[in-house]
Amino acid sequence: MTDADEIRHWWRTSIIDMEPGKIAFRGHPVQDLIGTVSFPQMIWLMLRGDLPSREQAALFECALVAGVDHGPQAPSIAAARMAATCGVGLNNVMATGVNMLGDVHGGAGEQCAELYENIAARMEGGAGLDQAVRDGLDEWRAAYGKIVSGFGHRFHKPVDPRAPRLMALVREAAEAGTVSGRFASIGEAVQDELGRQRGGRPIAMNIDGATAVIFCELGFPPPLSRGLFCLSRSVGVLAHGWEQMQQGGRNKGPMPPKFLPEYEPKDVTS
Ligand SMILES: CC(C)(COP(=O)(O)OP(=O)(O)OC[C@H]1O[C@@H](n2cnc3c(N)ncnc32)[C@H](O)[C@@H]1OP(=O)(O)O)[C@@H](O)C(=O)NCCC(=O)NCCS
């Protein structure tokens, strides 16, 4: 390979064709996209290379809308607001919030989608829904532990109001033939099984579990459940960071300063 070829091949992309005077995303000139596609359609195009139907884009948008915010009690939002009082720019504020979205908060959709896909594969192999759910949960727990991502909520017990609405929209989309509806059935069956395993105490399907249903229905691979949730929650992170900047406040910690963390002296002599 010549040096010129090596340089050209260093970054290879099917996403954008850009040269002076030309910007085309996935083969579509940007000037054709502006004014004709929605932001959710644009996200889909960038990630997958094709444009979704209007119905697919509408369901996708529902998931993006549902996850935008959960208030300053959510660690991502609290962290972003604290960052906003520290003299950093809005980009740093947003990065601080998004960096908090991990396996237990906001990023849980990725592992949840893996579980749903595992159960779907078992059903394709001939297992019934209930058996596939039990076996899928056993395998998932052997890898990740007893707490199942996408279920349970600190505040919304036993129902997270976002989940039933999103599942109803998936059912509507399934009736219209936009999606199959099988991941909604899987998600609800996992929720039922977890309730049974907790001695009949129902457990919420949370926002990560519900949006993972939609992302699986639409054919996004599991890691994108996390990435897409980050896009959605970035809206709330930005809004809270901006609001905090308008309110002012300097160097705000996690609690009013009159409250101090408990000091736990440790005996280091023994
Ligand atoms: C969100 C979460 C931290 C809430 O935890 P919590 O407030 O302690 O949950 P609850 O008080 O409702 O329930 C406690 C009991 O249910 C169990 N439980 C809670 N969430 C569970 C889950 N997702 N899977 C299995 N069991 C769960 C706990 O182990 C505990 O059992 P025990 O009483 O036998 O000890 C927890 O459910 C969780 O980590 N969920 C998975 C991560 C996730 O999806 N995060 C995104 C949140 S939007």
Coordinates of N, CA, C and O in Angstrom, one line a residue, residues 39-131:
F39 N -35.8 14.5 13.3 CA -34.6 14.2 14.0 C -34.5 12.7 14.3 O -33.4 12.1 14.1
P40 N -35.6 12.1 14.8 CA -35.5 10.6 15.0 C -35.2 9.8 13.7 O -34.4 8.9 13.7
Q41 N -35.7 10.3 12.5 CA -35.4 9.6 11.3 C -33.9 9.8 11.0 O -33.3 8.9 10.4
M42 N -33.4 11.0 11.3 CA -32.0 11.3 11.0 C -31.1 10.4 11.9 O -30.1 9.9 11.4
I43 N -31.5 10.2 13.2 CA -30.7 9.3 14.0 C -30.7 7.9 13.5 O -29.6 7.3 13.4
W44 N -31.8 7.4 13.1 CA -31.9 6.1 12.5 C -31.1 6.0 11.2 O -30.3 5.0 11.1
L45 N -31.1 6.9 10.3 CA -30.3 6.9 9.1 C -28.9 6.9 9.4 O -28.1 6.1 8.8
M46 N -28.4 7.7 10.4 CA -27.0 7.7 10.7 C -26.5 6.4 11.3 O -25.4 5.9 10.9
L47 N -27.4 5.8 12.1 CA -26.9 4.5 12.8 C -27.1 3.3 11.9 O -26.3 2.4 12.0
R48 N -28.1 3.3 11.0 CA -28.4 2.1 10.3 C -28.2 2.1 8.8 O -28.2 1.1 8.1
G49 N -28.2 3.3 8.2 CA -27.9 3.4 6.8 C -29.2 3.6 5.9 O -29.1 3.9 4.7
D50 N -30.3 3.2 6.5 CA -31.6 3.4 5.7 C -32.5 4.3 6.5 O -32.3 4.7 7.6
L51 N -33.5 4.8 5.8 CA -34.5 5.7 6.4 C -35.7 4.8 6.9 O -36.2 4.0 6.2
P52 N -36.1 5.1 8.2 CA -37.3 4.3 8.7 C -38.5 4.8 8.0 O -38.6 5.9 7.6
S53 N -39.5 3.9 8.1 CA -40.9 4.3 7.6 C -41.4 5.4 8.6 O -40.9 5.5 9.8
R54 N -42.4 6.1 8.3 CA -43.0 7.1 9.2 C -43.4 6.4 10.5 O -43.3 6.9 11.6
E55 N -44.0 5.2 10.4 CA -44.5 4.5 11.5 C -43.4 4.0 12.4 O -43.5 4.1 13.7
Q56 N -42.3 3.5 11.8 CA -41.2 3.1 12.6 C -40.6 4.3 13.4 O -40.3 4.2 14.6
A57 N -40.5 5.4 12.7 CA -39.9 6.6 13.2 C -40.8 7.1 14.4 O -40.3 7.6 15.4
A58 N -42.1 7.0 14.2 CA -43.0 7.4 15.3 C -42.8 6.6 16.6 O -42.8 7.2 17.7
L59 N -42.7 5.3 16.4 CA -42.5 4.5 17.6 C -41.1 4.8 18.3 O -41.0 4.9 19.5
F60 N -40.1 4.9 17.4 CA -38.8 5.2 17.9 C -38.8 6.5 18.7 O -38.2 6.6 19.8
E61 N -39.5 7.5 18.2 CA -39.6 8.8 18.8 C -40.2 8.7 20.2 O -39.8 9.4 21.1
C62 N -41.2 7.8 20.3 CA -41.9 7.6 21.6 C -40.9 7.2 22.7 O -40.9 7.7 23.8
A63 N -40.0 6.3 22.3 CA -38.9 5.9 23.3 C -38.0 7.0 23.6 O -37.6 7.2 24.8
L64 N -37.6 7.8 22.6 CA -36.7 8.9 22.8 C -37.4 10.0 23.7 O -36.7 10.6 24.6
V65 N -38.6 10.2 23.5 CA -39.4 11.2 24.3 C -39.5 10.8 25.8 O -39.2 11.5 26.7
A66 N -39.8 9.5 26.0 CA -40.0 8.9 27.3 C -38.9 9.1 28.3 O -39.0 9.2 29.5
G67 N -37.6 9.0 27.7 CA -36.5 8.9 28.6 C -35.8 10.2 28.9 O -34.7 10.3 29.5
V68 N -36.4 11.4 28.4 CA -35.6 12.6 28.5 C -35.1 13.0 29.9 O -34.0 13.6 30.0
D69 N -35.9 12.7 30.9 CA -35.6 13.3 32.2 C -36.2 12.5 33.3 O -37.2 11.9 33.1
H70 N -35.6 12.6 34.5 CA -36.2 12.0 35.7 C -35.9 12.9 36.9 O -35.9 12.5 38.0
G71 N -35.5 14.2 36.6 CA -35.4 15.1 37.7 C -34.1 15.0 38.5 O -33.3 14.1 38.3
P72 N -33.8 16.0 39.4 CA -32.6 16.0 40.1 C -32.3 14.9 41.0 O -31.2 14.8 41.6
Q73 N -33.4 14.0 41.3 CA -33.1 12.8 42.1 C -32.3 11.8 41.3 O -31.7 10.9 41.9
A74 N -32.4 11.9 40.0 CA -31.6 11.0 39.1 C -30.1 11.4 39.2 O -29.8 12.5 39.0
P75 N -29.2 10.4 39.5 CA -27.8 10.8 39.6 C -27.3 11.6 38.4 O -26.5 12.5 38.6
S76 N -27.7 11.2 37.2 CA -27.1 11.9 36.0 C -27.5 13.4 36.0 O -26.7 14.2 35.7
I77 N -28.7 13.7 36.4 CA -29.2 15.1 36.4 C -28.6 15.8 37.6 O -28.1 17.0 37.4
A78 N -28.5 15.2 38.8 CA -27.9 15.8 39.9 C -26.4 16.2 39.6 O -25.9 17.3 39.9
A79 N -25.7 15.2 39.0 CA -24.3 15.5 38.7 C -24.1 16.6 37.7 O -23.3 17.5 37.8
A80 N -25.1 16.6 36.7 CA -25.0 17.7 35.7 C -25.2 19.1 36.3 O -24.5 20.0 36.0
R81 N -26.2 19.1 37.2 CA -26.5 20.4 37.9 C -25.3 20.8 38.8 O -25.0 22.0 38.8
M82 N -24.7 19.9 39.5 CA -23.5 20.2 40.3 C -22.4 20.8 39.4 O -21.8 21.8 39.7
A83 N -22.2 20.1 38.2 CA -21.2 20.5 37.3 C -21.5 22.0 36.8 O -20.5 22.8 36.7
A84 N -22.8 22.3 36.6 CA -23.1 23.6 36.1 C -22.8 24.7 37.1 O -22.7 25.9 36.7
T85 N -22.6 24.4 38.4 CA -22.2 25.4 39.4 C -20.7 25.5 39.6 O -20.2 26.2 40.5
C86 N -20.0 24.8 38.7 CA -18.5 24.7 39.0 C -17.7 25.5 37.9 O -16.5 25.4 37.9
G87 N -18.4 26.3 37.1 CA -17.7 27.2 36.2 C -17.3 26.5 34.9 O -16.4 27.0 34.2
V88 N -17.8 25.3 34.6 CA -17.5 24.6 33.4 C -18.5 25.0 32.3 O -19.6 25.6 32.6
G89 N -18.3 24.7 31.1 CA -19.2 25.0 30.0 C -20.3 23.9 29.8 O -20.2 22.9 30.5
L90 N -21.3 24.3 29.0 CA -22.4 23.3 28.9 C -22.0 22.0 28.3 O -22.6 21.0 28.6
N91 N -21.0 22.0 27.5 CA -20.5 20.7 27.0 C -20.0 19.8 28.1 O -20.2 18.6 28.2
N92 N -19.3 20.4 29.1 CA -18.8 19.7 30.2 C -19.9 19.2 31.1 O -19.9 18.1 31.7
V93 N -20.9 20.1 31.3 CA -22.1 19.8 32.1 C -22.8 18.5 31.4 O -23.1 17.6 32.2
M94 N -22.9 18.5 30.1 CA -23.6 17.4 29.5 C -22.8 16.1 29.6 O -23.3 15.0 29.9
A95 N -21.5 16.2 29.4 CA -20.6 15.0 29.5 C -20.7 14.5 30.9 O -20.7 13.3 31.1
T96 N -20.7 15.3 31.9 CA -20.8 14.9 33.3 C -22.1 14.1 33.5 O -22.0 13.0 34.1
G97 N -23.2 14.6 33.1 CA -24.5 13.8 33.2 C -24.4 12.5 32.5 O -24.8 11.4 33.0
V98 N -24.0 12.5 31.2 CA -24.0 11.3 30.4 C -23.1 10.3 31.0 O -23.3 9.1 30.9
N99 N -22.0 10.8 31.5 CA -21.0 9.8 32.1 C -21.5 9.0 33.3 O -21.0 8.0 33.7
M100 N -22.7 9.5 33.9 CA -23.3 8.7 35.0 C -24.2 7.6 34.5 O -24.7 6.8 35.3
L101 N -24.4 7.5 33.2 CA -25.4 6.5 32.7 C -24.7 5.2 32.5 O -24.1 4.9 31.5
G102 N -24.8 4.4 33.6 CA -24.1 3.1 33.6 C -25.1 1.9 33.7 O -26.3 2.1 33.5
D103 N -24.5 0.7 34.1 CA -25.3 -0.5 34.1 C -26.6 -0.4 35.0 O -27.6 -1.1 34.8
V104 N -26.5 0.5 36.0 CA -27.6 0.6 37.0 C -28.5 1.8 36.8 O -29.5 1.9 37.4
H105 N -28.1 2.7 36.0 CA -28.9 3.9 35.8 C -28.7 4.3 34.3 O -27.7 4.8 33.9
G106 N -29.8 4.2 33.6 CA -29.8 4.7 32.2 C -29.1 3.8 31.2 O -29.5 3.7 30.0
G107 N -28.0 3.1 31.6 CA -27.4 2.2 30.7 C -27.9 0.7 30.8 O -27.5 -0.2 30.1
A108 N -28.9 0.6 31.7 CA -29.4 -0.8 32.0 C -30.1 -1.4 30.8 O -30.2 -2.6 30.7
G109 N -30.5 -0.6 29.8 CA -31.2 -1.1 28.6 C -30.4 -2.0 27.8 O -30.9 -2.9 27.2
E110 N -29.1 -1.8 27.8 CA -28.2 -2.7 27.0 C -28.3 -4.1 27.5 O -28.5 -5.1 26.7
Q111 N -28.1 -4.3 28.8 CA -28.1 -5.7 29.4 C -29.5 -6.3 29.3 O -29.7 -7.5 29.1
C112 N -30.5 -5.4 29.5 CA -31.9 -5.8 29.4 C -32.2 -6.3 27.9 O -32.9 -7.3 27.7
A113 N -31.7 -5.6 27.0 CA -32.0 -6.0 25.6 C -31.3 -7.3 25.3 O -31.8 -8.1 24.5
E114 N -30.1 -7.5 25.9 CA -29.4 -8.8 25.7 C -30.3 -9.9 26.3 O -30.4 -11.0 25.7
L115 N -30.9 -9.7 27.4 CA -31.8 -10.7 28.0 C -33.0 -10.9 27.1 O -33.3 -12.1 26.8
Y116 N -33.6 -9.9 26.6 CA -34.8 -10.1 25.7 C -34.4 -10.9 24.4 O -35.1 -11.7 23.9
E117 N -33.2 -10.5 23.9 CA -32.7 -11.2 22.7 C -32.4 -12.7 23.0 O -32.7 -13.6 22.1
N118 N -31.9 -13.0 24.1 CA -31.6 -14.3 24.5 C -32.9 -15.1 24.6 O -33.0 -16.2 24.1
I119 N -34.0 -14.5 25.2 CA -35.3 -15.2 25.3 C -35.9 -15.4 23.9 O -36.4 -16.5 23.6
A120 N -35.8 -14.4 23.1 CA -36.3 -14.5 21.7 C -35.6 -15.6 21.0 O -36.3 -16.4 20.2
A121 N -34.3 -15.8 21.1 CA -33.6 -16.8 20.4 C -34.1 -18.2 20.9 O -34.2 -19.1 20.1
R122 N -34.3 -18.3 22.2 CA -34.8 -19.6 22.8 C -36.2 -19.9 22.2 O -36.5 -21.1 21.9
M123 N -37.0 -18.9 22.0 CA -38.3 -19.1 21.4 C -38.2 -19.5 19.9 O -39.0 -20.4 19.5
E124 N -37.3 -18.9 19.3 CA -37.1 -19.3 17.9 C -36.6 -20.8 17.8 O -36.9 -21.5 16.8
G125 N -35.9 -21.2 18.9 CA -35.4 -22.6 18.9 C -36.5 -23.6 19.4 O -36.3 -24.8 19.5
G126 N -37.7 -23.0 19.6 CA -38.9 -23.9 19.9 C -39.4 -23.8 21.3 O -40.4 -24.4 21.6
A127 N -38.7 -23.1 22.2 CA -39.2 -23.0 23.6 C -40.5 -22.2 23.7 O -40.6 -21.2 22.9
G128 N -41.3 -22.5 24.6 CA -42.5 -21.6 24.9 C -42.0 -20.4 25.7 O -40.9 -20.3 26.2
L129 N -42.9 -19.4 25.7 CA -42.5 -18.1 26.3 C -42.1 -18.2 27.8 O -41.0 -17.8 28.2
D130 N -42.9 -18.9 28.6 CA -42.6 -19.0 30.0 C -41.3 -19.7 30.3 O -40.5 -19.3 31.1
Q131 N -41.1 -20.8 29.6 CA -39.8 -21.6 29.7 C -38.6 -20.8 29.3 O -37.6 -20.7 29.9

